[in-house]
mmCIF file of C-alpha atoms in Angstrom:
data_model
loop_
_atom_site.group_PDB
_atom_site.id
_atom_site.type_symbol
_atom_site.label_atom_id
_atom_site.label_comp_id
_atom_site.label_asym_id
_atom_site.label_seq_id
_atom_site.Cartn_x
_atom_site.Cartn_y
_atom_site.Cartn_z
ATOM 1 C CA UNK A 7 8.049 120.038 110.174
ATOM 2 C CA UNK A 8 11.380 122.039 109.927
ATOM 3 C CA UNK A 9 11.299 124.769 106.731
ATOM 4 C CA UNK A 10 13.414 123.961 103.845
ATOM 5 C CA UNK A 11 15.714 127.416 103.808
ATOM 6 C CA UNK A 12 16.005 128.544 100.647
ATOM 7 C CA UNK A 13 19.647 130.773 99.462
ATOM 8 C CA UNK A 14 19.182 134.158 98.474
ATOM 9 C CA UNK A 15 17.919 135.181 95.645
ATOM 10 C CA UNK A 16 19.488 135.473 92.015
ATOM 11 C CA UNK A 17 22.869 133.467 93.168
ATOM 12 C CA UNK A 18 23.683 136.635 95.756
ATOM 13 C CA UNK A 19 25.521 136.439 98.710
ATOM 14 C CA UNK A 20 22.590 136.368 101.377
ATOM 15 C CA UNK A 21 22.134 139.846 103.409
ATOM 16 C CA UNK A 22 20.493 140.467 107.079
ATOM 17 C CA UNK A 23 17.422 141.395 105.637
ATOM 18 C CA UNK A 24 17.641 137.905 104.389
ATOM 19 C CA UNK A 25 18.222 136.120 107.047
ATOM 20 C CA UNK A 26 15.955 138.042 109.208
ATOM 21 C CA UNK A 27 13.036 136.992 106.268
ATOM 22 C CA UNK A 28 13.941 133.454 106.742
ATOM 23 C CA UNK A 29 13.259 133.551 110.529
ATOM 24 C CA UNK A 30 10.480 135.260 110.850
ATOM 25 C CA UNK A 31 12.289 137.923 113.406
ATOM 26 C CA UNK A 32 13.473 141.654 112.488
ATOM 27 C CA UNK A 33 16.792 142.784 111.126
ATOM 28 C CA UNK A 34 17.603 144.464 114.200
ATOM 29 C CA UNK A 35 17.111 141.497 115.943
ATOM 30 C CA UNK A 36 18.849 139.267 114.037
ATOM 31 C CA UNK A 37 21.550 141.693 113.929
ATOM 32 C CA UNK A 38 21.813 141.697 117.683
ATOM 33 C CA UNK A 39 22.181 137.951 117.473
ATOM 34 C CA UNK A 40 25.133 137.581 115.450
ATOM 35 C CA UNK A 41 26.477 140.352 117.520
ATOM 36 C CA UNK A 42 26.738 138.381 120.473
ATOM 37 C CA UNK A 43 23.513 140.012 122.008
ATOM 38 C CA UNK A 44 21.998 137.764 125.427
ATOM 39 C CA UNK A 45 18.767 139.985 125.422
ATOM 40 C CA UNK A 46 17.271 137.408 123.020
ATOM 41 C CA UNK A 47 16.062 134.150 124.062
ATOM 42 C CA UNK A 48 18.580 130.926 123.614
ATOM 43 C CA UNK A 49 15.487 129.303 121.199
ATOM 44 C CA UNK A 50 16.012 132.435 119.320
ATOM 45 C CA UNK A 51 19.716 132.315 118.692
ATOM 46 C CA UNK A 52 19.897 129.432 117.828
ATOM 47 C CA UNK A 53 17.377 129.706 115.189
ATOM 48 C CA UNK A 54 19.204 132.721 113.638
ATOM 49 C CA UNK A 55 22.520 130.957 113.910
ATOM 50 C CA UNK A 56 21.411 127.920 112.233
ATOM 51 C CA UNK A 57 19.094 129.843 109.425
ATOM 52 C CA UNK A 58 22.445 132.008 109.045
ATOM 53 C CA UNK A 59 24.029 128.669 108.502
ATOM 54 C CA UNK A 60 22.458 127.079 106.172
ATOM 55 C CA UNK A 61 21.474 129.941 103.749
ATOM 56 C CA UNK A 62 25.372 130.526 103.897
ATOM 57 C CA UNK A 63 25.472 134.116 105.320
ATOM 58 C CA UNK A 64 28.931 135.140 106.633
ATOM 59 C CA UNK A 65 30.018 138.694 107.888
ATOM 60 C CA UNK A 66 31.791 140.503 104.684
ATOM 61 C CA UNK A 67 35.388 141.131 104.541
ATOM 62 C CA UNK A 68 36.508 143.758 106.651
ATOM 63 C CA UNK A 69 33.655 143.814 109.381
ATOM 64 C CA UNK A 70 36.146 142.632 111.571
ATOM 65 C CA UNK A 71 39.644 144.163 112.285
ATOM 66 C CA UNK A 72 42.388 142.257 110.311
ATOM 67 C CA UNK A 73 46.200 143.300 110.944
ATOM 68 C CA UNK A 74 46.149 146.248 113.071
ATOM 69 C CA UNK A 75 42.896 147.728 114.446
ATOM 70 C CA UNK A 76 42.396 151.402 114.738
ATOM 71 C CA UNK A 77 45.187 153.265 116.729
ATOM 72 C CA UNK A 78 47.935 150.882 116.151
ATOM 73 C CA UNK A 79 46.492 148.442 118.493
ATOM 74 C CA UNK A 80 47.475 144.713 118.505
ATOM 75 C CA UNK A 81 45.094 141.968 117.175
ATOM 76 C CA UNK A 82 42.922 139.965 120.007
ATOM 77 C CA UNK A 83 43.051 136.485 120.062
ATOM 78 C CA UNK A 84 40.835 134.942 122.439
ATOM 79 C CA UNK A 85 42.029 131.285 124.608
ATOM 80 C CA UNK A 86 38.948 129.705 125.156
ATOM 81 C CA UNK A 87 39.577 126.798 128.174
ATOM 82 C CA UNK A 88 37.596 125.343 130.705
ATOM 83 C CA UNK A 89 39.978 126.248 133.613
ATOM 84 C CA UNK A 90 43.813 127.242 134.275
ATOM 85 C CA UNK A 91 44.533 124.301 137.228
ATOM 86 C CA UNK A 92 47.593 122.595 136.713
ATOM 87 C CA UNK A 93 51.279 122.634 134.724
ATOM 88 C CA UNK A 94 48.864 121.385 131.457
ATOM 89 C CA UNK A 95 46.716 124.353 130.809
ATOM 90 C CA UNK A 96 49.751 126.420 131.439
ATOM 91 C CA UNK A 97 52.067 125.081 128.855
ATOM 92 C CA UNK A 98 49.194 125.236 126.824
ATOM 93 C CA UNK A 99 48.873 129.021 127.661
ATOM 94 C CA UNK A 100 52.558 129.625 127.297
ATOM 95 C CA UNK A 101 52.686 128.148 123.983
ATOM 96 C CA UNK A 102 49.970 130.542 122.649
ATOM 97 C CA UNK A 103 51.423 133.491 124.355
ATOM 98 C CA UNK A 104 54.774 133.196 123.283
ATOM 99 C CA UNK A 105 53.734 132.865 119.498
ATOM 100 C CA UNK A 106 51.330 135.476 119.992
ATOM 101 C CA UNK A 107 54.221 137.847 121.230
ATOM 102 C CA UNK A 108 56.673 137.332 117.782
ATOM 103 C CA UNK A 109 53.034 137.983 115.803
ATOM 104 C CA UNK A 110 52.532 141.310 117.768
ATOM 105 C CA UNK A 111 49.088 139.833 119.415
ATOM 106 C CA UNK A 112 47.248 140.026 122.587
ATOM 107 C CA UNK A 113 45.977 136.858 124.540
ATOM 108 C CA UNK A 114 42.551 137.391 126.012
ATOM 109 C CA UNK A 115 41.833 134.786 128.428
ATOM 110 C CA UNK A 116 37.850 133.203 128.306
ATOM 111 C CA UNK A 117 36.879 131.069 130.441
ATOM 112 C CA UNK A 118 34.055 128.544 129.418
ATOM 113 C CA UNK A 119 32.616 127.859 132.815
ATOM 114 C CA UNK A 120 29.006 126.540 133.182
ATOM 115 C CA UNK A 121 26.327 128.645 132.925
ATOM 116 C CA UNK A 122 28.224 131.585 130.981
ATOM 117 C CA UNK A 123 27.962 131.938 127.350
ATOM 118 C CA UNK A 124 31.640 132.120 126.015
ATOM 119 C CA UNK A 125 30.952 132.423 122.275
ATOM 120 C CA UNK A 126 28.546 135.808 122.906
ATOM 121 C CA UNK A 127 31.420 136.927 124.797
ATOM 122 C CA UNK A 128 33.743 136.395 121.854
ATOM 123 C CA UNK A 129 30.819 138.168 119.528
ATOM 124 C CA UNK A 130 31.073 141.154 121.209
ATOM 125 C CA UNK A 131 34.754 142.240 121.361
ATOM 126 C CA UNK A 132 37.008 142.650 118.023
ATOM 127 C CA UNK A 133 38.291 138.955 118.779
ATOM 128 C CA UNK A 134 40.186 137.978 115.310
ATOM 129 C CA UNK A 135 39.861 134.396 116.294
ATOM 130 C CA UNK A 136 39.689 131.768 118.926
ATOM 131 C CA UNK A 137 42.174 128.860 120.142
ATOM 132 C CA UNK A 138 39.792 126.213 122.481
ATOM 133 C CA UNK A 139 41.078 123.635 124.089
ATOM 134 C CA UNK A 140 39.682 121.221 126.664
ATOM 135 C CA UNK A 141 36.068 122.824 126.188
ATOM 136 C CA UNK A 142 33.872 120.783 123.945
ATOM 137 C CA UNK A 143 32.079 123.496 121.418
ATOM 138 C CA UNK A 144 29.023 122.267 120.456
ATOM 139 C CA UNK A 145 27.622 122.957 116.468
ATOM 140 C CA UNK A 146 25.803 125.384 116.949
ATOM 141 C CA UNK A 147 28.985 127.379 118.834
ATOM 142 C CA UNK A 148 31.281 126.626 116.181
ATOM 143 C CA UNK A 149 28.441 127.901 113.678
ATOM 144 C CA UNK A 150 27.839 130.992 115.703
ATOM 145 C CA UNK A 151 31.453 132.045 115.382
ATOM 146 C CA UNK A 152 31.981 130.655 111.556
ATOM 147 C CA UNK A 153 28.972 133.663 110.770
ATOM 148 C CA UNK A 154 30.497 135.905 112.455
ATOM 149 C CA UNK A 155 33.834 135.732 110.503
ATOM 150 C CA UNK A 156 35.863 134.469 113.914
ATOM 151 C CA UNK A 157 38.384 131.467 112.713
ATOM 152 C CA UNK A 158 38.779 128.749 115.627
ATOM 153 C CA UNK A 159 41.513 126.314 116.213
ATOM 154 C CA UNK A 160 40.959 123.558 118.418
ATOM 155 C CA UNK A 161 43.219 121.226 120.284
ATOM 156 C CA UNK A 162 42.800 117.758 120.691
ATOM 157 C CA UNK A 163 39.287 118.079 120.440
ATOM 158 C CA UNK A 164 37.202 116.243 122.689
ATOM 159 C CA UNK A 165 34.178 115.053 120.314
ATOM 160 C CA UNK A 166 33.907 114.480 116.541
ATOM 161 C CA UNK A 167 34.196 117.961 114.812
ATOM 162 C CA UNK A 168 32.562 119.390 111.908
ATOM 163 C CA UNK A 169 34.489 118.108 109.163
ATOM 164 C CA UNK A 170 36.146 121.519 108.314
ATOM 165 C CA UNK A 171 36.987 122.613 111.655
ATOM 166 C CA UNK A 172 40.471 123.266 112.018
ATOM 167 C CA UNK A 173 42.780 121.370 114.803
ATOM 168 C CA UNK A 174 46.045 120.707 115.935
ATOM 169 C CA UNK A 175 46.562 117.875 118.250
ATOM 170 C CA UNK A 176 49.121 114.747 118.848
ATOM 171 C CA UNK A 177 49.547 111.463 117.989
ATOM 172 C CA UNK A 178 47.215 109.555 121.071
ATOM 173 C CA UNK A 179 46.579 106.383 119.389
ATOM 174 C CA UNK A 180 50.437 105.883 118.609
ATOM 175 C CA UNK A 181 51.280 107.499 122.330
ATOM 176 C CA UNK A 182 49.168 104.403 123.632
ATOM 177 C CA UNK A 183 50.740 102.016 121.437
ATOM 178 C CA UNK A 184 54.488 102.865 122.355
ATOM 179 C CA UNK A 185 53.617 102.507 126.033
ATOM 180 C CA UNK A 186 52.356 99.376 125.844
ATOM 181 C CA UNK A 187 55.184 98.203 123.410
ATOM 182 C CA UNK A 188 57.992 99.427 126.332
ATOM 183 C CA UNK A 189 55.742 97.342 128.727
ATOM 184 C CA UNK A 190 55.169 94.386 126.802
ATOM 185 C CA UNK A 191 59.388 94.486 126.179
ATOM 186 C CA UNK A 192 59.987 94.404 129.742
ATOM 187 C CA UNK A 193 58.154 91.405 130.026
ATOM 188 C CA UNK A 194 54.454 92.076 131.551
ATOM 189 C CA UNK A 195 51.123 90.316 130.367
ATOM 190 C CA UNK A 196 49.200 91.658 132.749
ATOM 191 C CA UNK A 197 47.828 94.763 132.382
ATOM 192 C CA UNK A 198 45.626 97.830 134.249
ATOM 193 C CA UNK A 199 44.320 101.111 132.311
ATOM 194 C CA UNK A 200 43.185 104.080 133.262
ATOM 195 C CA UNK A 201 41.347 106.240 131.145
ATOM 196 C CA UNK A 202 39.505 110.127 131.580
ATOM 197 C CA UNK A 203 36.138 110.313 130.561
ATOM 198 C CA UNK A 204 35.152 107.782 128.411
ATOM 199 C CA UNK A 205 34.194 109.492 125.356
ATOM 200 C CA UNK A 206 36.548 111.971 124.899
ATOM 201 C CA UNK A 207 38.582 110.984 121.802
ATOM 202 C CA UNK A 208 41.491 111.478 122.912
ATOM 203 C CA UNK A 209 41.455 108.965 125.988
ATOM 204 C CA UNK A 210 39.881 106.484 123.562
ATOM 205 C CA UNK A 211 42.646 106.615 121.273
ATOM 206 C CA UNK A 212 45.188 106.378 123.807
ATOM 207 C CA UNK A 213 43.500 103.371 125.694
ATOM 208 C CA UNK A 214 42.756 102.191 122.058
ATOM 209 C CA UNK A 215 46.507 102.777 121.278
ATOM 210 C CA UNK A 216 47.761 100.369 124.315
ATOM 211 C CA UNK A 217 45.282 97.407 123.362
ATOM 212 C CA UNK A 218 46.107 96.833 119.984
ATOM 213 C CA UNK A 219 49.365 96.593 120.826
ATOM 214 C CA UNK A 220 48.499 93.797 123.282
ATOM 215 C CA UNK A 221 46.126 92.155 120.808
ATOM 216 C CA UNK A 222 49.050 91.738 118.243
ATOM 217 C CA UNK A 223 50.486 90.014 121.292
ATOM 218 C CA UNK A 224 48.393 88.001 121.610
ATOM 219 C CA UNK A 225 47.296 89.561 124.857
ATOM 220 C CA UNK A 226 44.147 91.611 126.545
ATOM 221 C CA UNK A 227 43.213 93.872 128.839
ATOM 222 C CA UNK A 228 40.416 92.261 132.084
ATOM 223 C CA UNK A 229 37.229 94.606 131.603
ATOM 224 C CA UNK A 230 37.601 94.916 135.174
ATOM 225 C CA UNK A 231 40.900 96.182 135.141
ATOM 226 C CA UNK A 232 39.885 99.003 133.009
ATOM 227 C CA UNK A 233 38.890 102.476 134.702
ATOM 228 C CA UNK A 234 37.789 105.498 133.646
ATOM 229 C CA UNK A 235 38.821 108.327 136.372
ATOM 230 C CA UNK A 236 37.636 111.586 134.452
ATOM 231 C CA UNK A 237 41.458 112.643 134.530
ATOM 232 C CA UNK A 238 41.025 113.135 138.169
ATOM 233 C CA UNK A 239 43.794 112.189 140.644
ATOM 234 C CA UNK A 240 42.030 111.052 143.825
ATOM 235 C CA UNK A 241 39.278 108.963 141.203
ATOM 236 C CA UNK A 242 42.611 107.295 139.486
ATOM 237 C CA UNK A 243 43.682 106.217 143.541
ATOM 238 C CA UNK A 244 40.151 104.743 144.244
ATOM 239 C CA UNK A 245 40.152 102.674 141.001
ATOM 240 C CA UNK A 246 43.773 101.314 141.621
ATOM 241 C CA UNK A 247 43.348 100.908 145.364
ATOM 242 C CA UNK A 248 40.386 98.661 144.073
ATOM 243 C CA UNK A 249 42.459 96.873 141.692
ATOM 244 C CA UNK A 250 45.567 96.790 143.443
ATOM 245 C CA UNK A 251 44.150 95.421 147.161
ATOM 246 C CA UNK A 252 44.072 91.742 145.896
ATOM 247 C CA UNK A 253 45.872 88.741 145.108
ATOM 248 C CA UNK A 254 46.128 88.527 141.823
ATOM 249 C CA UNK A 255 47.026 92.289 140.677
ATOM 250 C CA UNK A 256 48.192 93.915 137.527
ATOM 251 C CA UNK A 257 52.224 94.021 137.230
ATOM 252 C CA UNK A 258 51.314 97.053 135.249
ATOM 253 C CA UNK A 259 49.030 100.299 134.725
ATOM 254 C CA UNK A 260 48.973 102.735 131.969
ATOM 255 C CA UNK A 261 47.382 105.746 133.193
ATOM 256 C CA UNK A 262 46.219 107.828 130.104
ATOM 257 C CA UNK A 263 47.354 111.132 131.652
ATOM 258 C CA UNK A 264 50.195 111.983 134.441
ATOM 259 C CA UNK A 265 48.030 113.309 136.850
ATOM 260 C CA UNK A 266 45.841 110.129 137.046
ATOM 261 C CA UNK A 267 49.274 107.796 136.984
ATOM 262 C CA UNK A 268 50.268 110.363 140.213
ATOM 263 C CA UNK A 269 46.518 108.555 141.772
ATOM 264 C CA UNK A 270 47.976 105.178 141.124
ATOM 265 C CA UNK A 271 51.334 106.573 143.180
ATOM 266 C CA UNK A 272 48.909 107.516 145.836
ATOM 267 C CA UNK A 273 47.578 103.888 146.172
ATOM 268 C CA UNK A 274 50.420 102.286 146.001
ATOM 269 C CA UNK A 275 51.836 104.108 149.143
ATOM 270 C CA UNK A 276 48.327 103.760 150.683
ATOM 271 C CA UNK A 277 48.385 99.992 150.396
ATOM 272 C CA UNK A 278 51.931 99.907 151.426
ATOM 273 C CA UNK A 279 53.387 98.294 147.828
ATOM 274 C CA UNK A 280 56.374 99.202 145.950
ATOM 275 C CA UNK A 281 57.015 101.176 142.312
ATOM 276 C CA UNK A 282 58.469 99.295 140.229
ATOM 277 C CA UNK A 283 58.450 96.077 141.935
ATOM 278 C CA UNK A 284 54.955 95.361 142.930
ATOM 279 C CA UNK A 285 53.649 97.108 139.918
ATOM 280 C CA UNK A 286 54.910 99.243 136.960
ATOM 281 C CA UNK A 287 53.208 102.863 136.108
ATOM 282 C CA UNK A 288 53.356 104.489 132.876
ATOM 283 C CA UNK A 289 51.582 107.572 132.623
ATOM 284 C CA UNK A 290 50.995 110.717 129.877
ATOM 285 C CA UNK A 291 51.607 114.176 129.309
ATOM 286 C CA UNK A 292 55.081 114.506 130.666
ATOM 287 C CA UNK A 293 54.199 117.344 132.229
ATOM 288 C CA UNK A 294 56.630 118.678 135.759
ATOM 289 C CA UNK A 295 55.055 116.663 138.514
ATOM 290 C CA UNK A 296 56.483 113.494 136.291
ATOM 291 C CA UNK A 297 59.707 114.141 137.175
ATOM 292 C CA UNK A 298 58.848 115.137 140.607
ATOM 293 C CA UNK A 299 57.402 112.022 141.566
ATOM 294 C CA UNK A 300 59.571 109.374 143.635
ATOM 295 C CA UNK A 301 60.219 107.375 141.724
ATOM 296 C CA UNK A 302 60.235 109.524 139.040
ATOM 297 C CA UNK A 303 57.095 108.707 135.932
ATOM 298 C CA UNK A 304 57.612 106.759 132.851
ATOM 299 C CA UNK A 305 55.389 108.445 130.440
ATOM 300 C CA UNK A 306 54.134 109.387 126.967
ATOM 301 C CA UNK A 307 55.361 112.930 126.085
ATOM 302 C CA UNK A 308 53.196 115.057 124.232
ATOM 303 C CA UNK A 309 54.845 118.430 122.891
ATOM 304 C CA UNK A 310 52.120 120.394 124.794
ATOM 305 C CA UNK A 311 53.555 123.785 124.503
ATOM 306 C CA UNK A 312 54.291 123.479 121.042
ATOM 307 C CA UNK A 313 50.349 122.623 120.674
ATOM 308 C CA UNK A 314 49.415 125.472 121.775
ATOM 309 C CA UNK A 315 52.416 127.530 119.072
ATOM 310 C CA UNK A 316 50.799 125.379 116.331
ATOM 311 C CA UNK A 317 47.503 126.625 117.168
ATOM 312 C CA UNK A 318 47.956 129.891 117.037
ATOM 313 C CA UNK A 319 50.429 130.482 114.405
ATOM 314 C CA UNK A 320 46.948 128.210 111.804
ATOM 315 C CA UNK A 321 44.805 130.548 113.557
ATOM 316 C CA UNK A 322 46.832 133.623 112.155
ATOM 317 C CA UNK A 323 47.471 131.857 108.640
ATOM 318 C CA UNK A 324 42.997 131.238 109.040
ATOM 319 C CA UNK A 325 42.895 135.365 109.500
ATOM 320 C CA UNK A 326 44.646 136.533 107.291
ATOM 321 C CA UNK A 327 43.133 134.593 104.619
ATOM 322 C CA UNK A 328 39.848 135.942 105.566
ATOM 323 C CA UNK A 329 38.257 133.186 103.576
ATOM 324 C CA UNK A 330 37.209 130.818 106.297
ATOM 325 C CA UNK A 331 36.472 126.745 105.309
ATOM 326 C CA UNK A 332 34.100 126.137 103.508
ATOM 327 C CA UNK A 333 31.867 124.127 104.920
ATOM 328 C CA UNK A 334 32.323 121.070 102.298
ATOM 329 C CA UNK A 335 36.203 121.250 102.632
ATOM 330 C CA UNK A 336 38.243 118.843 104.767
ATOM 331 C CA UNK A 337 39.279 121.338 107.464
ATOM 332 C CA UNK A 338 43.194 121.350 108.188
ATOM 333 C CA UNK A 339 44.718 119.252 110.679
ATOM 334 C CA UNK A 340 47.995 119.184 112.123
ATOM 335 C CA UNK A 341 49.075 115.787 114.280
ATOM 336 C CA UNK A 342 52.369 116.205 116.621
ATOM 337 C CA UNK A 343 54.544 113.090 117.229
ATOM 338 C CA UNK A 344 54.256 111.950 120.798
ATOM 339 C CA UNK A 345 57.405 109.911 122.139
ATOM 340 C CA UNK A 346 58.004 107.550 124.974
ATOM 341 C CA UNK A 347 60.034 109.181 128.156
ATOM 342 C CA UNK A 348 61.421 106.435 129.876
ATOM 343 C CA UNK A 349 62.423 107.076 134.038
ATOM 344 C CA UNK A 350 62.144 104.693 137.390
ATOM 345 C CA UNK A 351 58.681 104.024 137.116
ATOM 346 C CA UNK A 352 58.650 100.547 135.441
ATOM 347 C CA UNK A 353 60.905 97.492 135.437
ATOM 348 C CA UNK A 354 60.364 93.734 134.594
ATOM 349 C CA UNK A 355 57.611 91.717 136.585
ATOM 350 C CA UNK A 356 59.052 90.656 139.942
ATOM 351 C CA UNK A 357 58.562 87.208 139.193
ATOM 352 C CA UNK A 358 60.906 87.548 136.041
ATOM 353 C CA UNK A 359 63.063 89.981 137.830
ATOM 354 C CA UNK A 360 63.955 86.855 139.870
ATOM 355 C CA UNK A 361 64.409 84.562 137.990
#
């Protein structure tokens, strides 16, 4: 049976001495822990980190460098992603970098690969806050880092966050909704999507986007002409060689990212059809390779380098307040507009184009 954990006592802002009562373990030890220390067992950290938690314990004001460090250096902020690949993560990274530049910051790059603990990485350098994006933190991370004073921004996060996490992210659920509306004007009714992995909000919201602007249509989507592709190009071209490769085929796909439309362009050259007339593509993103397609993509544009601006310039308002969010306050959220970007990539239906 887990132990109730009690504040500290008289009304005081708990210490380290106790915390470290509360779990059983050393000072020292627990010390070490919120310190970013991998010499203790993962059992063990999370224990402290959750103890921490819930007894309220935070690092005081001015344990960590705010403004200028010593010897005039600039702040750190720390880009936590899961990889680099493609024109996405970049504008991402470009956004953040520029912003950090007019704020007279430094960009450390983390990678959150398998296997390697990111946030004890983050624990032990002067990091004044984090910006993660396609990584999805779990509690106990974001906990870790609230303790330890570190602010963190994410973008478009992938799961349900703690309620006063702070994120910046677009407008998916409309993004789906105008591409289906630009679709539906044209004159299709029959319809494809592709989605990434299928609990990640953001797909969700997109694919969710899309179908309720069928349903007020009066129309739907085939179950079996949705796919989820893990926002992988060659696992978009299986699904809509699959779906494609038969009589009665969609006149239209919505692809919830670029890349994954760029798959359906690889079927539809592999099966020896035609974009726009056998089938229309819309994808989203707008990132380069959109307009370096033939014919070039119809998609959803999301401002993705002013994402990753937005992001940093709430993670510098979120240190310098050196307050954090509470932990029973709505965290802040900022949505960006997404807008439709419309190029070659979709026409009417044949069949009406003919008529």
């Amino acid at each position: 049976m887990r132990k109730n954990i009690s504040p500290a006592p008289d009304g005081k802002n708990p210490t380290l001495a106790d915390v470290a009562a509360a779990a059983g373990l050393s000072t020292p030890t627990v010390s070490k822990v919120l310190r970013g220390a991998t010499d203790v067992s993962f059992a063990t950290r999370e224990r402290v980190v959750r103890i921490a938690q819930e007894m309220g314990y935070a690092k005081a004001k001015g344990s960590r460098p705010v403004g200028r460090s010593p010897g005039n250096t600039p702040r750190l902020v720390d880009l936590v992603v899961s990889n680099i690949e493609g024109s996405w993560a970049n504008s991402i990274l470009t956004g953040v970098e520029e912003a950090a530049a007019v704020a007279d910051c430094d960009v450390v790059l983390t990678i959150a690969r398998a296997g390697r603990d990111w946030v004890s990485r983050l624990l032990r350098r002067p990091s004044t806050g984090a910006i993660v994006v396609l990584v999805d933190p779990t509690s106990t991370q974001l906990s870790a880092l609230d303790t330890a004073g570190i602010p963190v921004v994410l973008i478009d996060p992938m799961s349900p966050a703690p309620r006063n996490a702070a994120s910046v992210g677009v407008a998916n659920w409309e993004g789906g909704r105008i591409a289906a509306e630009h679709l539906l004007s044209l004159g299709h009714k029959h319809f494809a999507l592709i989605g990434g992995v299928k609990n990640h909000l953001y797909s969700r919201a997109r694919l969710d986007g899309f179908r309720s602007a069928l349903s007020a249509a009066d129309l739907q989507v085939e179950p079996r002409l949705i796919g989820a592709a893990d926002w992988n190009r060659d696992e978009a071209r299986d699904f809509a060689v699959e779906i494609l490769d038969r009589e009665d085929r969609p006149t239209a796909i919505f692809a919830a990212s670029d890349m994954m439309a760029l798959g359906v362009y690889d079927a539809v050259r592999y099966l020896g059809l035609n974009i726009p007339g056998d089938v229309s593509v819309v994808g989203f993103d707008d990132v380069p390779e959109a307009t370096w397609a033939r014919p070039q993509l119809t998609t959803v544009r999301q401002p993705i380098q002013e994402m990753g601006a937005t992001a940093f310039r709430m993670l510098l308002r979120l240190t310098n307040q050196r307050e954090g969010i509470d932990a029973n306050t709505v965290g802040p959220r900022i949505e960006l507009a997404t807008r439709l970007i419309t190029r070659d990539s979709t026409s009417a239906p044949r069949a009406q184009a003919d008529t």
